[in-house]
Short mmCIF file of C-alpha atoms in Angstrom, two decimals:
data_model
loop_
_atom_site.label_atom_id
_atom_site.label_comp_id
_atom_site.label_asym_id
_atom_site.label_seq_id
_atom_site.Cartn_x
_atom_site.Cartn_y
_atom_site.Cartn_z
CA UNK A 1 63.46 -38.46 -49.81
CA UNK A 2 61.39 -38.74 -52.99
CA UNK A 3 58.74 -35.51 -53.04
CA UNK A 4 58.91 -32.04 -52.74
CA UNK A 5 60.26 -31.90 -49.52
CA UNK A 6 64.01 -33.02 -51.62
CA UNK A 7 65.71 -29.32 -51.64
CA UNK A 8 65.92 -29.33 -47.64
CA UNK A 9 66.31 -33.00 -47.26
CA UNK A 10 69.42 -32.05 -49.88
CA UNK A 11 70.42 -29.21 -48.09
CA UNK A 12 70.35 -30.69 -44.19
CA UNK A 13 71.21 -34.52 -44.39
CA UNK A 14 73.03 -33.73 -47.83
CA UNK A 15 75.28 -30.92 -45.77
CA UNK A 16 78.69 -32.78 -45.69
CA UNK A 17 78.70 -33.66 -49.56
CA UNK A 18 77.49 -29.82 -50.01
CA UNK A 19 81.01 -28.83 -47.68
CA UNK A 20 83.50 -31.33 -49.39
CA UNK A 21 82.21 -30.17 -52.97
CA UNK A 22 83.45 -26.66 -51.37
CA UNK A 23 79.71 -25.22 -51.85
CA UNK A 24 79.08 -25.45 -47.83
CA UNK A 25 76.94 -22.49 -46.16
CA UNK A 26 76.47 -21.73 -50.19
CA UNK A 27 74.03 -24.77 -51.04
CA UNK A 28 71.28 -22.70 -49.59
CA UNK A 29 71.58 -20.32 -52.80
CA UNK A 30 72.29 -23.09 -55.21
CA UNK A 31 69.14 -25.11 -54.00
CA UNK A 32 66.72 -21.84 -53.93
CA UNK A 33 66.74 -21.91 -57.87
CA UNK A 34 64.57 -25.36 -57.67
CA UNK A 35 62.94 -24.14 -54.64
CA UNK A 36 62.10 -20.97 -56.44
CA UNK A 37 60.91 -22.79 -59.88
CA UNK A 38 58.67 -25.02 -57.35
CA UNK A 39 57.09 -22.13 -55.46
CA UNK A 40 56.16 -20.06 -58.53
CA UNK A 41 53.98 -24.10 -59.43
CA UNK A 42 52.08 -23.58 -56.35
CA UNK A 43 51.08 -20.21 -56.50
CA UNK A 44 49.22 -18.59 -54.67
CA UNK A 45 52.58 -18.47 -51.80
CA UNK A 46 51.62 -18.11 -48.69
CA UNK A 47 53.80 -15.66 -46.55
CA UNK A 48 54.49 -15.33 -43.01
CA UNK A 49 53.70 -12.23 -40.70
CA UNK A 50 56.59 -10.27 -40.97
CA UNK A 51 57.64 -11.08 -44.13
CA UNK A 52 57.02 -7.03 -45.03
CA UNK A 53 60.18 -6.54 -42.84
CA UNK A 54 62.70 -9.07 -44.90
CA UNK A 55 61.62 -7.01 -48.07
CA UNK A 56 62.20 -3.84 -46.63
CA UNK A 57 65.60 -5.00 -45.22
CA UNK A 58 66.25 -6.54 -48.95
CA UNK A 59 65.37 -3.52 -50.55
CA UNK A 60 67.98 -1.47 -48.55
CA UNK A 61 70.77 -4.15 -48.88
CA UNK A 62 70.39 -3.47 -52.62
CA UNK A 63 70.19 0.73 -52.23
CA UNK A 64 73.07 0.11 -50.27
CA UNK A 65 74.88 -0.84 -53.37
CA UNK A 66 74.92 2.66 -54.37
CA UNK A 67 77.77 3.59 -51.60
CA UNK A 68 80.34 0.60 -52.51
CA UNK A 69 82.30 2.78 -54.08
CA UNK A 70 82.83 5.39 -50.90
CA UNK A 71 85.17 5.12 -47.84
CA UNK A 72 84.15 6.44 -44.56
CA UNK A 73 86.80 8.09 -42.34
CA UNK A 74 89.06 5.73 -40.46
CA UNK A 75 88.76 3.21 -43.12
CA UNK A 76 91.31 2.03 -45.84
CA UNK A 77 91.16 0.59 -49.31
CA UNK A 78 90.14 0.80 -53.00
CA UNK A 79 87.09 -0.04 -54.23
CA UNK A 80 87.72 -3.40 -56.00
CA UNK A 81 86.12 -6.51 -57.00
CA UNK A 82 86.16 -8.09 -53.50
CA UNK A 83 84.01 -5.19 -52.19
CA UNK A 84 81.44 -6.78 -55.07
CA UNK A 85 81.87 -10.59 -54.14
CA UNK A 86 81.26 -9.96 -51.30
CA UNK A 87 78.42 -7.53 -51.91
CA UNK A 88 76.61 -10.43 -54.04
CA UNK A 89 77.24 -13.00 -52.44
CA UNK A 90 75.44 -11.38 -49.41
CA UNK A 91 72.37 -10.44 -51.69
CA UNK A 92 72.35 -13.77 -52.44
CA UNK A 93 72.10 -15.13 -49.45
CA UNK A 94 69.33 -12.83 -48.19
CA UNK A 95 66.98 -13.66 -51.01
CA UNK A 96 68.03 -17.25 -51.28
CA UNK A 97 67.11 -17.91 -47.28
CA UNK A 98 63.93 -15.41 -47.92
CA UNK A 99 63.39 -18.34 -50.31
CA UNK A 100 63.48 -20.98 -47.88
CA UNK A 101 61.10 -19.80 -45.97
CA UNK A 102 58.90 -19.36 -47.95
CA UNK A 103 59.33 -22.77 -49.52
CA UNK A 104 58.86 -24.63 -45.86
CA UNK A 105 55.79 -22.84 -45.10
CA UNK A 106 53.91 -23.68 -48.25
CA UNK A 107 55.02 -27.59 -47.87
CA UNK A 108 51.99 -28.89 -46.30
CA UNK A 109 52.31 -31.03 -43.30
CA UNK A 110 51.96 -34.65 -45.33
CA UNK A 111 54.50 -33.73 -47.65
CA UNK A 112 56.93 -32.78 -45.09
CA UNK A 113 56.20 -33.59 -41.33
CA UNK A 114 57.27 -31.62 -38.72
CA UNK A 115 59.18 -33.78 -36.52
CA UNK A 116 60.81 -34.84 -39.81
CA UNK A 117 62.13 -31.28 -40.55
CA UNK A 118 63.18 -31.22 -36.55
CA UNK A 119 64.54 -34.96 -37.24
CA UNK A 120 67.20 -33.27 -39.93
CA UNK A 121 68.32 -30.61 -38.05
CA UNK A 122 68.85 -33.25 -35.14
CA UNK A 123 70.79 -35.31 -38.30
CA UNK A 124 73.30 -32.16 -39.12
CA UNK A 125 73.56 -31.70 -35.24
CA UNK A 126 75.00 -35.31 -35.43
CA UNK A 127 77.45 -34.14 -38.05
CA UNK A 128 78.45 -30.88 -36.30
CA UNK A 129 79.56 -33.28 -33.59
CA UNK A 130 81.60 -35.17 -35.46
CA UNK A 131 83.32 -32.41 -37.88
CA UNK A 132 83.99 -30.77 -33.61
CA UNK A 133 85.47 -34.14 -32.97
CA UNK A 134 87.63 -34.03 -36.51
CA UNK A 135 88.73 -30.53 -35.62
CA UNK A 136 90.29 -31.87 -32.23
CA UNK A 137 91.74 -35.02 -33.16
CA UNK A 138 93.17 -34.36 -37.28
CA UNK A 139 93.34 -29.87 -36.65
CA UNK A 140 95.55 -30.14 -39.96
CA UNK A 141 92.91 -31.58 -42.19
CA UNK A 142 92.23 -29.15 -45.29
CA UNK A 143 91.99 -30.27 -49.04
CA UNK A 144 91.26 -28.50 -52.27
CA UNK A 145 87.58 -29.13 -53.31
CA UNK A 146 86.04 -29.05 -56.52
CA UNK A 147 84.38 -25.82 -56.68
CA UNK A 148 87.60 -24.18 -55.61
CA UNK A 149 89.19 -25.94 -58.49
CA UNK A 150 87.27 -24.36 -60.73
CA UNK A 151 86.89 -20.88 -59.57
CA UNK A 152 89.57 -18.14 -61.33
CA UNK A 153 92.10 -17.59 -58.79
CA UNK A 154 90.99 -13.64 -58.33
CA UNK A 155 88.00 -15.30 -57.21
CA UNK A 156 89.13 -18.16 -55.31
CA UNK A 157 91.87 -16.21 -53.17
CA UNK A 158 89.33 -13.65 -51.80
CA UNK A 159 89.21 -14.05 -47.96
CA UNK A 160 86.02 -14.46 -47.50
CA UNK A 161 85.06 -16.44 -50.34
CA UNK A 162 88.08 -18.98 -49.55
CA UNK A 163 86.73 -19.53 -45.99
CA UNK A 164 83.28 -20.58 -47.93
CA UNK A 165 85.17 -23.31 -50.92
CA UNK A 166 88.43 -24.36 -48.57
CA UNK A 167 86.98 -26.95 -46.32
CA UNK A 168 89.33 -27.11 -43.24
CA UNK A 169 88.85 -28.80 -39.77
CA UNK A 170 89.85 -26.28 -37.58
CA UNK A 171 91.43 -22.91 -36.69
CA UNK A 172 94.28 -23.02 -34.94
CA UNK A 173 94.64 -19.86 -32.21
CA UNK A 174 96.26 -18.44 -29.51
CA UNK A 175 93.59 -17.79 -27.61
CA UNK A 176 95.01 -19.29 -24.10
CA UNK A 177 98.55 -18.18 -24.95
CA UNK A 178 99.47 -21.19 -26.95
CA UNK A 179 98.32 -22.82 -29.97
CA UNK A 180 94.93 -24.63 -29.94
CA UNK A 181 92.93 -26.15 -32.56
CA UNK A 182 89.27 -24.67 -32.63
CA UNK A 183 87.02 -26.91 -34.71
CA UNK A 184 85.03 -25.61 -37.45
CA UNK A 185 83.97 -28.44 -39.76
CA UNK A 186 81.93 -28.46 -41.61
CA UNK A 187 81.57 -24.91 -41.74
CA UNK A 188 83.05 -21.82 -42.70
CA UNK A 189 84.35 -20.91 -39.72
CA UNK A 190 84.86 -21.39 -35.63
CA UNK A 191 82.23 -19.07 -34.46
CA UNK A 192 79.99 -20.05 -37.16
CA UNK A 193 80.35 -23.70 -35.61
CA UNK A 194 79.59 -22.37 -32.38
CA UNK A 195 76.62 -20.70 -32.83
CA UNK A 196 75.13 -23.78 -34.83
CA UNK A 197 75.88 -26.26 -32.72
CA UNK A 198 73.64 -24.47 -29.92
CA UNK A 199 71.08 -23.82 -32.76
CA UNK A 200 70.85 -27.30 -33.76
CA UNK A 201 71.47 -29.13 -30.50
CA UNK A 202 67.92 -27.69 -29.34
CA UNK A 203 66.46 -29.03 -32.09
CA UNK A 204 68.27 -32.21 -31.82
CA UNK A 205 67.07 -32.60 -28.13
CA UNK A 206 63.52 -31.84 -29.41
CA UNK A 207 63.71 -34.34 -32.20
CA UNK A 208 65.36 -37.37 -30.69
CA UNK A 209 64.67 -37.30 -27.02
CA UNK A 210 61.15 -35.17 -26.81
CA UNK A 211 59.68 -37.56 -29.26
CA UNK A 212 61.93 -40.27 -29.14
CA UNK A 213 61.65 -43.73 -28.01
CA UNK A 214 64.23 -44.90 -25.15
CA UNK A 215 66.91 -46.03 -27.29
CA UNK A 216 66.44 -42.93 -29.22
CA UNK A 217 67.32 -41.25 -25.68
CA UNK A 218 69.90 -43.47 -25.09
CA UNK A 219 71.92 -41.85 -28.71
CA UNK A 220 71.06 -38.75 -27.51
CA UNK A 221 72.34 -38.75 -23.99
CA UNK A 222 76.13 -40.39 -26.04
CA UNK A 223 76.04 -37.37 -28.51
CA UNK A 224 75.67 -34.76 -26.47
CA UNK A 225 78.13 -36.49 -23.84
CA UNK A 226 80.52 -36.16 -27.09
CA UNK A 227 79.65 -33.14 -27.76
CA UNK A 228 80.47 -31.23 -24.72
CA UNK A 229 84.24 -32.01 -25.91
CA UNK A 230 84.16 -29.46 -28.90
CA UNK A 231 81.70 -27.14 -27.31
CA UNK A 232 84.39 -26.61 -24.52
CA UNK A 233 87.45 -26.95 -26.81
CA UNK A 234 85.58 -24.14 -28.71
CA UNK A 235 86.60 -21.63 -26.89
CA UNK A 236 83.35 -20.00 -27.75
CA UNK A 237 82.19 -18.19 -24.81
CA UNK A 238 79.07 -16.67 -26.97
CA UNK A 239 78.31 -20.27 -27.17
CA UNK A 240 78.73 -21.19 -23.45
CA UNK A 241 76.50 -17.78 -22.64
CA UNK A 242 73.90 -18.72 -25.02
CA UNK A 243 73.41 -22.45 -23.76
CA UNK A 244 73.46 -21.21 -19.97
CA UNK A 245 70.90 -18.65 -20.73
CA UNK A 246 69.21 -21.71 -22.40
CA UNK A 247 68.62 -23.97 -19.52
CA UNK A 248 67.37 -20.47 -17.13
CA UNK A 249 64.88 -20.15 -20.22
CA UNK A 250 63.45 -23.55 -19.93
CA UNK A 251 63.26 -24.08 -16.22
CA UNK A 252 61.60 -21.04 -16.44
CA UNK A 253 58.91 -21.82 -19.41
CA UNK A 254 58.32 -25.39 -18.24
CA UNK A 255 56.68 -26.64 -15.52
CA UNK A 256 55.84 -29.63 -12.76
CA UNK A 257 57.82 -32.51 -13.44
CA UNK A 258 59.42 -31.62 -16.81
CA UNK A 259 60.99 -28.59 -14.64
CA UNK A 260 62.35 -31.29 -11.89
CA UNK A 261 63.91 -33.92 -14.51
CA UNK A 262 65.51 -30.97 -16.36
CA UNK A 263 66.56 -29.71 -13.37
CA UNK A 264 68.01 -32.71 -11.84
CA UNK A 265 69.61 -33.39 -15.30
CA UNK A 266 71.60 -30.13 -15.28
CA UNK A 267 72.79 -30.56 -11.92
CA UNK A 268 74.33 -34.06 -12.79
CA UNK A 269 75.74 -32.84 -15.91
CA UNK A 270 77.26 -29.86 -14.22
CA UNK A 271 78.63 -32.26 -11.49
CA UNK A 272 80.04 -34.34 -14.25
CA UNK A 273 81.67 -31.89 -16.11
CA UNK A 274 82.97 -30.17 -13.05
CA UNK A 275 85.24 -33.42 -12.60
CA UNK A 276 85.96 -33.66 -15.88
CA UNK A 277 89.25 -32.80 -17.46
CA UNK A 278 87.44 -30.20 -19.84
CA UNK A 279 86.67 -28.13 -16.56
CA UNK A 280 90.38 -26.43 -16.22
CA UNK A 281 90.08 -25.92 -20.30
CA UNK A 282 86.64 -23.56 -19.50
CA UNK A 283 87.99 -21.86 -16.73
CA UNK A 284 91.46 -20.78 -18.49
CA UNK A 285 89.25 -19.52 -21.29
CA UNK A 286 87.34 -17.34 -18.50
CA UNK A 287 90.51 -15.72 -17.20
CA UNK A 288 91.97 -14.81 -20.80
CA UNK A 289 89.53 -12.52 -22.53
CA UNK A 290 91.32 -12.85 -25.49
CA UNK A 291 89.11 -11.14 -28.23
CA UNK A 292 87.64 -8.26 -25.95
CA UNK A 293 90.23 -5.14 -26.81
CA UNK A 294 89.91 -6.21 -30.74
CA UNK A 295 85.75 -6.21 -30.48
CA UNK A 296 85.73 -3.48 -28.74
CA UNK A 297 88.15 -1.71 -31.43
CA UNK A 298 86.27 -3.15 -34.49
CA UNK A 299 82.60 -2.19 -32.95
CA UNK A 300 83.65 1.69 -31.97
CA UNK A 301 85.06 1.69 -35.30
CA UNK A 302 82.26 0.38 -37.30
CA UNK A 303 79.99 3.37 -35.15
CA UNK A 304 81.84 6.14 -36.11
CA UNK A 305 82.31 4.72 -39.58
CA UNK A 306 78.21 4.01 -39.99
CA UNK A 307 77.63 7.94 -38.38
CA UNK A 308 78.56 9.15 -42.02
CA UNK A 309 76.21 6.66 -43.84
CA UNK A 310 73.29 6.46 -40.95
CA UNK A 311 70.35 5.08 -43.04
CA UNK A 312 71.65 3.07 -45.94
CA UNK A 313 75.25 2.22 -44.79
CA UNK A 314 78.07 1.17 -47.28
CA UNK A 315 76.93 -2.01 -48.80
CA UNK A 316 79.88 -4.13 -47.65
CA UNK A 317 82.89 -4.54 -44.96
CA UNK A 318 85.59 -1.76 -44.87
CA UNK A 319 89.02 -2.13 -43.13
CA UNK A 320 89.62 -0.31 -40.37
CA UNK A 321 92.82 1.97 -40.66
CA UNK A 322 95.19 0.14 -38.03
CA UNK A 323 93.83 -1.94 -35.36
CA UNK A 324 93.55 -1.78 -31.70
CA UNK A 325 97.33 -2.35 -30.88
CA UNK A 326 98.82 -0.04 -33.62
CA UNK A 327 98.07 2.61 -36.20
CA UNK A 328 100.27 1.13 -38.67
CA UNK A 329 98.43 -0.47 -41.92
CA UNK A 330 100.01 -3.75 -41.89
CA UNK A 331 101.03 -6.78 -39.56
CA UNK A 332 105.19 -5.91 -38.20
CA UNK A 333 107.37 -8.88 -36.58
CA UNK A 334 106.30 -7.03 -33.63
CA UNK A 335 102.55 -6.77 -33.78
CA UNK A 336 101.61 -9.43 -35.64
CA UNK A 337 97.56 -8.41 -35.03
CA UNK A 338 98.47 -5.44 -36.45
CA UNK A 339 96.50 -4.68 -39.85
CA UNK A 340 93.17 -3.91 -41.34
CA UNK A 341 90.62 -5.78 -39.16
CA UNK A 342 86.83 -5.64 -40.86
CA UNK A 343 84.41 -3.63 -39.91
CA UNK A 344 81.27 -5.90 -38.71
CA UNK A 345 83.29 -8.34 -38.26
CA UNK A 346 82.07 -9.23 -34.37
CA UNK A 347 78.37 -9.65 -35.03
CA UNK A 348 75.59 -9.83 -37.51
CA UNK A 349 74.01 -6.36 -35.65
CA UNK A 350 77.87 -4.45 -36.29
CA UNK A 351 77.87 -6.33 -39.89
CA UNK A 352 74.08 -4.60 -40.95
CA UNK A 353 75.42 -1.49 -39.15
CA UNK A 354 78.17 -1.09 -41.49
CA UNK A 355 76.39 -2.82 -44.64
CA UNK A 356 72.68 -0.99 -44.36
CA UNK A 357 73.52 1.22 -41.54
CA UNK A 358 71.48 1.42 -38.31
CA UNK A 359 68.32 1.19 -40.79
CA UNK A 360 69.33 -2.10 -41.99
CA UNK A 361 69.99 -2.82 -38.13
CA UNK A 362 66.66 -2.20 -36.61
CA UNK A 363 64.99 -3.99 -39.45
CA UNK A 364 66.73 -7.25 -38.46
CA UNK A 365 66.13 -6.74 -34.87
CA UNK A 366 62.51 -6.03 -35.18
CA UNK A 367 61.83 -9.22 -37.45
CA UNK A 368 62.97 -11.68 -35.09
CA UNK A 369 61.87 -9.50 -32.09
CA UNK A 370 58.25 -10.04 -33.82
CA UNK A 371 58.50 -13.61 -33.77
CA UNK A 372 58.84 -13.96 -30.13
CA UNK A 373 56.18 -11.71 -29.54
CA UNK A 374 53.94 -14.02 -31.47
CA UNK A 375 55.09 -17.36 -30.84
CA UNK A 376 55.95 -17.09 -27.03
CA UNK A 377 52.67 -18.42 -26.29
CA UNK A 378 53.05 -21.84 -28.25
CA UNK A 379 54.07 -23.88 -25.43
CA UNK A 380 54.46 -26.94 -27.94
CA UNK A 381 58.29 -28.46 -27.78
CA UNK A 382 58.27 -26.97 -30.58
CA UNK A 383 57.34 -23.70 -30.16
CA UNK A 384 59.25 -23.51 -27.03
CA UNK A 385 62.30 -24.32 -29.14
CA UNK A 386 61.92 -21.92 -32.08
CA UNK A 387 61.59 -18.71 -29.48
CA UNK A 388 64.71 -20.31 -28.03
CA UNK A 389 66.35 -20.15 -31.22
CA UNK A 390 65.19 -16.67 -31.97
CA UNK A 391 66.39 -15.61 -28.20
CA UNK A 392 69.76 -17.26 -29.78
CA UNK A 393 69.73 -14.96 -32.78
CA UNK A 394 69.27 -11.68 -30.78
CA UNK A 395 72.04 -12.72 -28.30
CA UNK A 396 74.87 -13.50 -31.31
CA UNK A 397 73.62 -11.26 -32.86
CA UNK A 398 76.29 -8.58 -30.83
CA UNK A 399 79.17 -11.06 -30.92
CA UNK A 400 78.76 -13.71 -34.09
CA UNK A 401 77.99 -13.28 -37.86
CA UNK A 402 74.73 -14.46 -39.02
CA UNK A 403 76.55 -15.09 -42.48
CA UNK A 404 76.72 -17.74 -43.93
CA UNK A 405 75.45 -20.96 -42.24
CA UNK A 406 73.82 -19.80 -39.23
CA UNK A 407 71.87 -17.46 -41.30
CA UNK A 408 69.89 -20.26 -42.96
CA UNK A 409 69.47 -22.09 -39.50
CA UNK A 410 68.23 -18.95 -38.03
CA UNK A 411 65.45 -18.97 -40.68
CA UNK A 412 64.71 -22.59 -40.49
CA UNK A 413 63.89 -22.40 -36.55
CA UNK A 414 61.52 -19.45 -37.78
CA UNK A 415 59.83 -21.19 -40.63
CA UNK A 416 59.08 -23.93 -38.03
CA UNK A 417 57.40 -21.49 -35.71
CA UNK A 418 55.40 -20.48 -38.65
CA UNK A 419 54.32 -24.05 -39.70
CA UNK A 420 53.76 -24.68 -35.95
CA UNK A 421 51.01 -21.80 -36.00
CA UNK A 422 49.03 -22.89 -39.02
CA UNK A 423 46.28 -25.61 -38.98
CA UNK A 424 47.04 -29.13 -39.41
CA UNK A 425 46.90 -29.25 -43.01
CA UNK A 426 49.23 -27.02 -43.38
CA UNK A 427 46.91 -24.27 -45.28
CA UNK A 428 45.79 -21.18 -44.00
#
């Protein structure tokens, strides 16, 4: 795409090549520098209501730095350079996605379309599919990329930045009681695949059936019947919640005979899948709660540890002394989930609680709580979609990490309710 619509063509359709270089959920900072140089050529920026709120929760995330060196009770480790990675890379992210926005809603409506935007997220809905698919059928698939080449090895071995440069297919768990293959190409991990496949399937279905032609529903109808393969396979159950709760939403915001189709549609689908061999799959998952003791030990422990930093928190993760089978400070043959889990670990909300403390928190909650409140009356597909989305953000919210990927989806769906409320030309 030739114009200054480029940086998000680059980032969405350009997604794989971004993952195989090893940049993945990362591009969105690398592309904010030209987004950034472009912005400051248009001046005056535009902003959208609520943009107050980002600042204030960017301000804290950087007076937050001032407690990276201190450890709350219950927590273990030395302050190091991973507690800084991880500290910038998070800044980074905050402003780079801050940056985003900002750059969609000052694109005016010639030089990039809305159903064109919608059109790429339906494109890297396509590829979500497929890296789900890759997951399943080649779990094993890893390689080396490029940036990870390149990166000093103190660097490059830090857990969290090698789940960002290692592309990998899958994560292989015992979730069920036996090995399993969760996909998670292309990105950084299995929940964040989750939660962006539901983000970006809504906008696919907007895209490419709401303002598609037939054959376009005809693709539509294949990829989502091929998609219900790693959605199951998953294991997500955040991900099943959230795309239940997202067919009550619509029946209930849509009317006449878009209500009937969709509910005739759901009821064939459900039949379908019923007799389906992913059906047994789904309801195994249901009787094993796997995960539940270790959220529930990770999220008391993040409260108590946030209690002793209230308003500003501790600028990044802290390991939790032990873990929720054993007080011990390291994996045994006999408890091998033994250890240091992270704190905020289970959710974006129990990630700001322990990073910017309950501050940090409500800040986040109140942003996207403010744009439902002002976009739930834009009936539009559109619209309807991007309160969906921010319904999505509040629910994961408690049990997925907005960082790194679904972070800069999550402010995409907004920055399309924001170009949705401004006149045609895209000025206000």
């Amino acid at each position: 795409m030739i114009g200054p619509a480029w940086p998000i063509a680059a980032l969405l359709v350009g997604y794989p090549l971004w993952w195989a270089l090893g940049f993945g959920g990362l591009s969105v900072v690398v592309l904010a520098v030209p987004m950034a140089v472009l912005l400051w050529r248009r001046r005056p920026v535009k902003v959208p209501r609520g943009f107050g709120l980002w600042l204030l929760l960017l301000a804290g995330y950087l007076i937050s730095g001032l407690m990276l060196g201190e450890s709350p009770p219950g927590t273990y480790g030395e302050f190091g350079a991973g507690r800084l990675i991880g500290y910038g890379m998070r800044l980074a992210l905050y402003c780079a996605v801050l940056i985003m926005v900002l750059y969609l809603g000052n694109l005016t409506e010639r030089e990039l379309p809305q159903l064109r935007l919608v059109r790429m997220l339906g494109v890297l809905f396509v590829t979500t599919v497929a890296g789900g698919l890759l997951g399943l059928l080649h779990p094993g698939f890893a390689f080396t990329s490029p940036v990870e080449l390149l990166l000093p090895e103190w660097i490059g071995e830090n857990p969290f930045v090698r789940n960002l440069i290692h592309p990998t297919a899958a994560q292989t768990q015992k979730v069920l009681g036996f090995s399993l293959p969760r996909p998670e190409a292309p990105y950084e991990w299995a929940n964040a695949w989750g939660s962006n496949a539901s983000v970006l399937l809504v906008w696919f279905v907007v895209g490419w059936w709401v303002y598609g032609r037939a054959r376009h529903k005809v693709f539509v109808a294949v990829v989502v019947a091929l998609a219900a393969v790693p959605i199951v396979y998953s294991l997500n159950r955040g991900l099943w919640i959230g795309l239940g709760l997202a067919v009550l939403y619509l029946i209930v915001r849509v009317g006449g005979r878009t209500r009937a189709a969709l509910c005739a549609a759901v009821a064939a689908g459900a039949l379908a899948f019923l007799l389906s061999p992913l059906a047994p799959l789904f309801a195994q998952r249901l009787d094993r709660p796997h995960s539940n003791d270790i959220r529930a030990f990770t999220v008391s422990a993040t409260l108590a540890a946030a209690t002793h930093s209230p308003v500003i928190g501790y600028g990044n993760t802290r390991n939790a002394t032990g873990s929720h089978r054993s007080i011990t400070t390291g994996k045994t043959g006999w408890c091998r989930t033994c250890g240091h889990p992270p704190l905020g670990s289970d959710g974006q909300l129990w990630l700001l609680v322990i990073t910017q403390g309950f501050t940090g928190a409500a800040l986040y909650v109140t942003f996207f709580l403010g744009a439902i409140r002002r976009h739930w009356r834009d009936r539009s597909p559109i619209g309807l979609g991007g309160v969906l989305v921010m319904g999505f953000v509040l629910l994961y919210m408690f049990v997925y990490d907005g960082l790194v990927t679904p972070l800069s989806l999550y402010l995409i769906s907004f920055a399309l309710l924001w170009r949705n409320a401004q006149p045609a030309g895209g000025t206000s």
